[in-house]
GROMACS .gro file of C-alpha atoms in nm:
model
  242
    1MET     CA    1   0.422   1.279  -1.642
    2LYS     CA    2   0.459   0.914  -1.543
    3ILE     CA    3   0.326   0.791  -1.208
    4VAL     CA    4   0.440   0.452  -1.077
    5CYS     CA    5   0.215   0.290  -0.815
    6PHE     CA    6   0.456   0.074  -0.616
    7GLY     CA    7   0.330  -0.160  -0.349
    8ASP     CA    8   0.170  -0.483  -0.237
    9SER     CA    9  -0.166  -0.651  -0.307
   10LEU     CA   10  -0.356  -0.331  -0.228
   11THR     CA   11  -0.177  -0.170  -0.519
   12ARG     CA   12  -0.212  -0.477  -0.738
   13GLY     CA   13  -0.588  -0.471  -0.681
   14ILE     CA   14  -0.665  -0.785  -0.481
   15SER     CA   15  -1.011  -0.829  -0.334
   16TYR     CA   16  -1.194  -1.119  -0.168
   17VAL     CA   17  -1.479  -1.203  -0.402
   18LYS     CA   18  -1.717  -1.502  -0.365
   19GLY     CA   19  -1.483  -1.687  -0.131
   20ARG     CA   20  -1.164  -1.629  -0.331
   21LEU     CA   21  -0.889  -1.372  -0.362
   22ARG     CA   22  -0.908  -1.217  -0.706
   23ILE     CA   23  -0.746  -0.935  -0.899
   24ILE     CA   24  -1.018  -0.686  -0.985
   25LYS     CA   25  -1.009  -0.430  -1.263
   26GLU     CA   26  -1.144  -0.158  -1.034
   27ASN     CA   27  -0.812  -0.125  -0.849
   28TYR     CA   28  -0.672   0.207  -0.732
   29PRO     CA   29  -0.413   0.257  -1.014
   30ASN     CA   30  -0.682   0.199  -1.278
   31SER     CA   31  -0.921   0.433  -1.098
   32LEU     CA   32  -0.645   0.691  -1.060
   33ALA     CA   33  -0.568   0.668  -1.433
   34LYS     CA   34  -0.932   0.749  -1.512
   35LEU     CA   35  -0.928   1.044  -1.273
   36THR     CA   36  -0.611   1.185  -1.430
   37GLU     CA   37  -0.761   1.179  -1.779
   38SER     CA   38  -0.850   1.544  -1.719
   39LEU     CA   39  -0.479   1.624  -1.688
   40PRO     CA   40  -0.257   1.620  -1.998
   41PHE     CA   41   0.032   1.379  -2.049
   42VAL     CA   42  -0.024   1.158  -1.743
   43GLU     CA   43   0.046   0.783  -1.746
   44VAL     CA   44  -0.022   0.561  -1.443
   45LEU     CA   45   0.158   0.227  -1.406
   46ASN     CA   46   0.062  -0.050  -1.162
   47LYS     CA   47   0.368  -0.211  -1.001
   48GLY     CA   48   0.190  -0.384  -0.715
   49VAL     CA   49   0.266  -0.747  -0.628
   50PHE     CA   50   0.051  -0.978  -0.417
   51ASN     CA   51   0.192  -1.058  -0.071
   52ASP     CA   52   0.484  -0.814  -0.099
   53ASN     CA   53   0.639  -0.649   0.203
   54SER     CA   54   0.895  -0.369   0.229
   55ASP     CA   55   1.189  -0.612   0.205
   56LEU     CA   56   1.060  -0.729  -0.132
   57LEU     CA   57   0.991  -0.375  -0.253
   58VAL     CA   58   1.353  -0.284  -0.186
   59SER     CA   59   1.472  -0.589  -0.380
   60ARG     CA   60   1.271  -0.505  -0.694
   61PHE     CA   61   1.291  -0.127  -0.681
   62GLU     CA   62   1.540  -0.072  -0.964
   63LYS     CA   63   1.382  -0.326  -1.197
   64ASP     CA   64   1.018  -0.233  -1.145
   65VAL     CA   65   1.034   0.138  -1.067
   66MET     CA   66   1.341   0.326  -1.181
   67SER     CA   67   1.363   0.139  -1.510
   68GLU     CA   68   1.032   0.311  -1.597
   69ASN     CA   69   1.184   0.659  -1.565
   70PRO     CA   70   0.898   0.792  -1.350
   71ASP     CA   71   0.822   1.145  -1.236
   72ILE     CA   72   0.626   1.039  -0.926
   73VAL     CA   73   0.639   0.719  -0.720
   74LEU     CA   74   0.351   0.628  -0.489
   75ILE     CA   75   0.478   0.390  -0.218
   76GLU     CA   76   0.214   0.175  -0.047
   77VAL     CA   77   0.328  -0.109   0.179
   78GLY     CA   78   0.300  -0.224   0.541
   79GLY     CA   79   0.006  -0.460   0.579
   80ASN     CA   80   0.221  -0.767   0.515
   81ASP     CA   81   0.512  -0.629   0.716
   82CYS     CA   82   0.312  -0.605   1.039
   83ASN     CA   83   0.140  -0.939   0.979
   84PHE     CA   84   0.250  -1.273   1.124
   85HIS     CA   85   0.332  -1.621   0.997
   86TRP     CA   86  -0.004  -1.756   1.108
   87ALA     CA   87   0.073  -2.122   1.042
   88GLU     CA   88   0.359  -2.094   1.292
   89VAL     CA   89   0.139  -1.907   1.537
   90ALA     CA   90  -0.128  -2.177   1.514
   91LYS     CA   91   0.130  -2.445   1.603
   92ASP     CA   92   0.259  -2.253   1.904
   93PRO     CA   93  -0.001  -1.993   2.010
   94GLU     CA   94   0.174  -1.934   2.346
   95GLY     CA   95   0.516  -1.875   2.191
   96HIS     CA   96   0.688  -1.552   2.095
   97HIS     CA   97   0.632  -1.444   1.736
   98GLU     CA   98   0.768  -1.137   1.559
   99PRO     CA   99   0.594  -0.953   1.275
  100ILE     CA  100   0.714  -1.065   0.932
  101VAL     CA  101   0.916  -0.743   0.897
  102PRO     CA  102   0.991  -0.589   1.239
  103ILE     CA  103   0.907  -0.222   1.274
  104GLU     CA  104   1.270  -0.100   1.277
  105ARG     CA  105   1.352  -0.277   0.951
  106TYR     CA  106   1.025  -0.163   0.797
  107LEU     CA  107   1.111   0.201   0.866
  108ASP     CA  108   1.467   0.150   0.739
  109ASN     CA  109   1.329   0.001   0.417
  110ILE     CA  110   1.091   0.292   0.363
  111THR     CA  111   1.375   0.538   0.427
  112GLN     CA  112   1.592   0.357   0.173
  113LEU     CA  113   1.316   0.361  -0.089
  114VAL     CA  114   1.249   0.732  -0.037
  115LYS     CA  115   1.616   0.825  -0.064
  116GLN     CA  116   1.665   0.612  -0.375
  117VAL     CA  117   1.370   0.785  -0.540
  118GLN     CA  118   1.494   1.130  -0.440
  119ASP     CA  119   1.849   1.054  -0.557
  120LYS     CA  120   1.702   1.014  -0.906
  121HIS     CA  121   1.530   1.356  -0.875
  122VAL     CA  122   1.191   1.183  -0.865
  123THR     CA  123   0.912   1.277  -0.624
  124PRO     CA  124   0.807   1.008  -0.372
  125PHE     CA  125   0.469   1.001  -0.200
  126LEU     CA  126   0.403   0.771   0.096
  127LEU     CA  127   0.056   0.624   0.142
  128THR     CA  128  -0.074   0.533   0.485
  129LEU     CA  129  -0.199   0.180   0.550
  130PRO     CA  130  -0.566   0.153   0.449
  131PRO     CA  131  -0.799   0.051   0.734
  132LEU     CA  132  -0.886  -0.312   0.806
  133ASP     CA  133  -1.177  -0.491   0.971
  134PRO     CA  134  -1.022  -0.693   1.257
  135ALA     CA  135  -1.331  -0.906   1.326
  136ARG     CA  136  -1.362  -1.028   0.968
  137TYR     CA  137  -0.986  -1.069   0.938
  138TYR     CA  138  -0.970  -1.289   1.250
  139ARG     CA  139  -1.260  -1.498   1.123
  140SER     CA  140  -1.080  -1.559   0.794
  141LEU     CA  141  -0.762  -1.653   0.982
  142ALA     CA  142  -0.949  -1.889   1.215
  143ASP     CA  143  -1.120  -2.057   0.919
  144LYS     CA  144  -0.779  -2.122   0.763
  145PHE     CA  145  -0.551  -2.189   1.060
  146GLY     CA  146  -0.784  -2.282   1.345
  147HIS     CA  147  -0.905  -2.101   1.654
  148SER     CA  148  -0.582  -2.151   1.851
  149ILE     CA  149  -0.453  -1.824   1.706
  150GLY     CA  150  -0.708  -1.644   1.925
  151HIS     CA  151  -0.489  -1.707   2.230
  152PHE     CA  152  -0.190  -1.538   2.065
  153VAL     CA  153  -0.399  -1.249   1.933
  154SER     CA  154  -0.537  -1.175   2.278
  155HIS     CA  155  -0.184  -1.148   2.422
  156VAL     CA  156  -0.020  -0.928   2.160
  157GLY     CA  157  -0.299  -0.676   2.116
  158GLY     CA  158  -0.428  -0.809   1.787
  159ILE     CA  159  -0.347  -0.720   1.429
  160GLU     CA  160  -0.524  -0.386   1.467
  161HIS     CA  161  -0.269  -0.291   1.734
  162TRP     CA  162   0.026  -0.370   1.506
  163HIS     CA  163  -0.140  -0.224   1.197
  164GLY     CA  164  -0.203   0.102   1.381
  165MET     CA  165   0.150   0.109   1.524
  166TYR     CA  166   0.315   0.070   1.184
  167ASN     CA  167   0.087   0.335   1.040
  168ARG     CA  168   0.167   0.585   1.316
  169GLN     CA  169   0.540   0.525   1.275
  170LEU     CA  170   0.509   0.567   0.899
  171LYS     CA  171   0.341   0.905   0.944
  172LYS     CA  172   0.612   1.010   1.187
  173LEU     CA  173   0.882   0.901   0.942
  174ALA     CA  174   0.720   1.100   0.660
  175GLU     CA  175   0.745   1.412   0.876
  176GLU     CA  176   1.111   1.341   0.958
  177LEU     CA  177   1.199   1.283   0.593
  178LYS     CA  178   0.984   1.578   0.482
  179VAL     CA  179   0.810   1.355   0.230
  180PRO     CA  180   0.446   1.411   0.128
  181LEU     CA  181   0.214   1.155   0.284
  182ILE     CA  182  -0.136   1.077   0.155
  183ASP     CA  183  -0.364   0.967   0.438
  184VAL     CA  184  -0.579   0.714   0.253
  185ARG     CA  185  -0.658   0.547   0.586
  186SER     CA  186  -0.849   0.844   0.726
  187TYR     CA  187  -1.011   0.920   0.391
  188ILE     CA  188  -1.152   0.569   0.353
  189LYS     CA  189  -1.269   0.560   0.716
  190THR     CA  190  -1.478   0.871   0.660
  191SER     CA  191  -1.606   0.771   0.315
  192GLY     CA  192  -1.886   0.538   0.418
  193ASP     CA  193  -1.966   0.203   0.576
  194LEU     CA  194  -1.643   0.003   0.601
  195GLU     CA  195  -1.843  -0.316   0.552
  196HIS     CA  196  -1.886  -0.210   0.190
  197LEU     CA  197  -1.536  -0.065   0.144
  198ILE     CA  198  -1.339  -0.360   0.290
  199SER     CA  199  -1.381  -0.707   0.141
  200ASP     CA  200  -1.489  -1.012   0.340
  201ASP     CA  201  -1.134  -1.117   0.432
  202GLY     CA  202  -1.116  -0.797   0.639
  203ILE     CA  203  -0.793  -0.661   0.491
  204HIS     CA  204  -0.830  -0.608   0.115
  205LEU     CA  205  -1.061  -0.347  -0.032
  206THR     CA  206  -1.369  -0.376  -0.248
  207SER     CA  207  -1.401  -0.193  -0.579
  208GLU     CA  208  -1.576   0.086  -0.384
  209GLY     CA  209  -1.290   0.095  -0.136
  210TYR     CA  210  -1.029   0.120  -0.411
  211GLN     CA  211  -1.229   0.399  -0.571
  212GLN     CA  212  -1.219   0.596  -0.247
  213MET     CA  213  -0.848   0.526  -0.215
  214SER     CA  214  -0.787   0.664  -0.564
  215LEU     CA  215  -0.993   0.975  -0.488
  216ALA     CA  216  -0.779   1.047  -0.182
  217ILE     CA  217  -0.461   1.006  -0.386
  218PHE     CA  218  -0.588   1.212  -0.678
  219SER     CA  219  -0.690   1.499  -0.450
  220ASP     CA  220  -0.335   1.529  -0.313
  221LEU     CA  221  -0.160   1.461  -0.643
  222LYS     CA  222  -0.364   1.722  -0.825
  223LYS     CA  223  -0.233   1.989  -0.589
  224HIS     CA  224   0.119   1.876  -0.665
  225MET     CA  225   0.077   1.843  -1.040
  226THR     CA  226  -0.110   2.167  -1.104
  227GLY     CA  227   0.136   2.410  -1.258
  228LYS     CA  228   0.405   2.145  -1.284
  229MET     CA  229   0.295   1.974  -1.604
  230PRO     CA  230   0.571   1.945  -1.866
  231SER     CA  231   0.547   2.126  -2.194
  232GLN     CA  232   0.456   1.924  -2.500
  233SER     CA  233   0.814   1.945  -2.634
  234SER     CA  234   0.980   1.834  -2.311
  235PHE     CA  235   0.724   1.557  -2.268
  236ASP     CA  236   0.785   1.425  -2.619
  237CYS     CA  237   1.161   1.437  -2.567
  238LYS     CA  238   1.157   1.256  -2.236
  239HIS     CA  239   0.917   0.984  -2.349
  240SER     CA  240   1.019   0.946  -2.710
  241SER     CA  241   1.083   0.574  -2.647
  242TRP     CA  242   0.716   0.496  -2.573
   0.00000   0.00000   0.00000
């Protein structure tokens, strides 16, 4: 059974460490791979790309996902969709600014990805947006773009407002499409002090945070995979090109 983890920097494994964004080994796909060692014939692939949004996932879907001939696709995206072009906001904090990928297009993109996966008789799982720490995120933005963004933030409800809105709409869409959704957001929120689970930029996770994310995913996946593992002969036939 091949699992493709498809998403943005939270799938890639980005964390803010010692003042810099870095790729850490303790990302959720790596942690998930270790957890699935107890299950036979499972391979986990990391197809996360830094700074991706749902538009970009759609554009690289065939190349990065379906070419791998997966059995399960975990789709994690949204944090960059509901974000803003902060350099533009800083120049005109009183102007009108739209999220990078407006909510309607975001939902259309997710729907397209799900249907493309299902058309190939592959099982899609949607992941909710992991939690963020608005205070630390705003501080990191202000350090980079200046404090003028505070005026804009105060008028549009802040990134937490948009982040929560996209997450709620994603959950609603999962119900409409009858697609399994793994609520990593709630799981991480109840797993401990968010100060230790979210890195200092306020939006990426720490190694502990990614571990909790992988535990949430594994718990749901295990229910799906139990009793659905391929036989040795069918597994060897399907993956004879490895």
